[in-house]
Amino acid sequence: MLISQGRRFWAYRLDSNLRHEYNDHVSYLCLEQVKLQGGIFFMQVPDIHDYKGKRIHMVGIGGSSMSGLSEMLLSEGYQVSGSDRTDGYLMNDVREAGAQVFIGHKAENVHGADLVVYTAAIPADNPELREADRLGIPRMERAYLLGQLMKGYDWAVGICGAHGKTTTTSMLSQILVENGMDPSVHIGGKLDAIGGSTRIGHSDIFLAEACEFRRSFLQISPTMAIVLNIDADHLDCYRDLDEIEETFGLFLSKIPPEGIAIGNGADDRILRQFAKLNCRKYTFGLTDACDYHPGHYQEDEHGYASFDLMQGAVSLGHVIMQVPGTFNVENALASLAAAHLLGADMEKACASISAFHGAHRRFELTDTIDGVELFHDYGHNPAEMHNAVHVARKRSNGRVIAVMQPHTFSRVRSLFQDYLTCTEEADITLVTDICAAREKDPGDLNSGMLVDGMKQHGLEAYWTPSFDDTEKWLREHWRKGDLVITMGCGDINLLNSQIHAHEVEKQKES
């Protein structure tokens, strides 16, 4: 039933018995599910190309994806404004690119905007979204914008999985750029090799992370998909792991017959979904049962691997990794497989991987103070934190101190038991307060409960609620030879910045 008309779109209210059916196919209908007063509606999504030269307002502009998209729009001649709740990690980048930035969400921020773009993490009662609805300003969720920007490319490459998306997209980006293949790129992080998180290329290739949060990746129409893993995460918007797998299957089903699917050959869930596809399919992994795998594999005492890249029995080149961990070997194999299938020179591709030092906020060394190495890693669920601590353990001959910022109450609740042991390879674990991000504090869950559970599992753990508390504990207890790793996708990286700033002040005073 037609219920309202905005400036450039129609809104429809669907009967409840049709809602689930339409939601499953929303990307094909070019309709977006939104919550407005009176119920759930589906709106026809605006086309970003109709707004060239006009003002796009981005709610949540400081996010890893939104900041990159804003820079991409600015480079294409759009006017961009945006807001976020705090002045975060990437805000200076979007300011320098030419965006008008507001700190805090206020209704007046959208005044004068022609289109509002928002992230899936923005709640329906956000004052800017409510004001946009009141004024009849068209709006669309971030994933639709990315999907529209990727349309028309011969190779629209979506890299998905619970872990490793940013690193793999970064690896593949660096390979293709250094091969002269001139891709367009959208990464949920910063990569020095492309000068940031986005790149406007002039070839027929567009690479992007494809995130499963709230089924966002279903708005992308990939001609090549790379699936790194299917794991339990975002259980605030999925029923269970089986539903997550089914949704990955929906994403893969969008690949046309002439397209390519590349997946981890050790992941049974991926293989189960691959069996349903009628496009070309290739696997990567650590064993020779996979199409792309390592030969003559070696790993040093710090977790840095070297190997021959094999396709079947054929060696395509030699790789000496500059980022540690077997999970990074898998990321490298995925990116090299994609590069090979896209026609890259594999000698150059292997050289690019051998020179890859990682994206920012991925096991990134930020300081050495008092003989203590300080690292930061974006890992925010237990599996990623386990991997980061494992790499830290191999690197350090001293103590490893893991600093965890749990991310969202829903994630902590759904993966509570996994959090209790994911840092067991560390000597000491510090846990800050939970980063609520898009959520409200439910009042019945806190980091002290995590610390109590860790202690019951034999871990030495402490609750250091604020960054000031955490820095105070570290400076009082660290000693030469220790390695400190802060972990989380919230603002925990600002702790590293805070420690650095205080050290600079200390050096000036001495």
Tab-separated table of C-alpha atoms in Angstrom, residues 85-86 361 380 385 404-412 419 431-442 445-447 450 463 465 467 487-494:
chain	number	residue	atom	x	y	z
A	85	ARG	CA	29.244	11.152	17.631
A	86	THR	CA	32.948	11.729	18.308
A	361	ARG	CA	45.328	-0.811	12.650
A	380	HIS	CA	37.186	-7.083	17.856
A	385	MET	CA	41.809	-11.285	19.217
A	404	MET	CA	40.994	-5.665	25.136
A	405	GLN	CA	38.197	-3.223	24.397
A	406	PRO	CA	35.101	-5.428	23.972
A	407	HIS	CA	32.855	-4.103	21.194
A	408	THR	CA	29.068	-3.899	21.646
A	409	PHE	CA	27.049	-5.495	24.416
A	410	SER	CA	25.281	-7.821	21.983
A	411	ARG	CA	28.574	-9.269	20.712
A	412	VAL	CA	29.909	-9.727	24.236
A	419	TYR	CA	36.056	-13.920	25.167
A	431	VAL	CA	39.887	-5.197	29.835
A	432	THR	CA	38.480	-1.706	29.333
A	433	ASP	CA	34.820	-0.847	29.506
A	434	ILE	CA	32.693	-2.234	26.671
A	435	CYS	CA	32.489	0.083	23.665
A	436	ALA	CA	28.730	0.439	23.212
A	437	ALA	CA	29.031	1.869	19.682
A	438	ARG	CA	25.492	1.791	18.243
A	439	GLU	CA	23.940	0.185	21.343
A	440	LYS	CA	22.607	1.304	24.705
A	441	ASP	CA	23.948	-0.140	27.945
A	442	PRO	CA	21.467	-2.859	28.999
A	445	LEU	CA	26.589	-6.774	31.463
A	446	ASN	CA	30.005	-5.212	32.031
A	447	SER	CA	33.709	-5.873	31.615
A	450	LEU	CA	34.472	-10.820	31.665
A	463	TRP	CA	39.428	-4.433	34.743
A	465	PRO	CA	37.655	0.849	32.823
A	467	PHE	CA	41.995	4.784	28.986
A	487	MET	CA	42.665	-4.631	20.458
A	488	GLY	CA	39.266	-3.460	19.284
A	489	CYS	CA	37.405	-1.711	16.483
A	490	GLY	CA	36.041	1.096	18.633
A	491	ASP	CA	38.276	3.950	19.773
A	492	ILE	CA	40.875	1.858	21.613
A	493	ASN	CA	43.487	3.023	19.094
A	494	LEU	CA	43.209	6.419	20.798
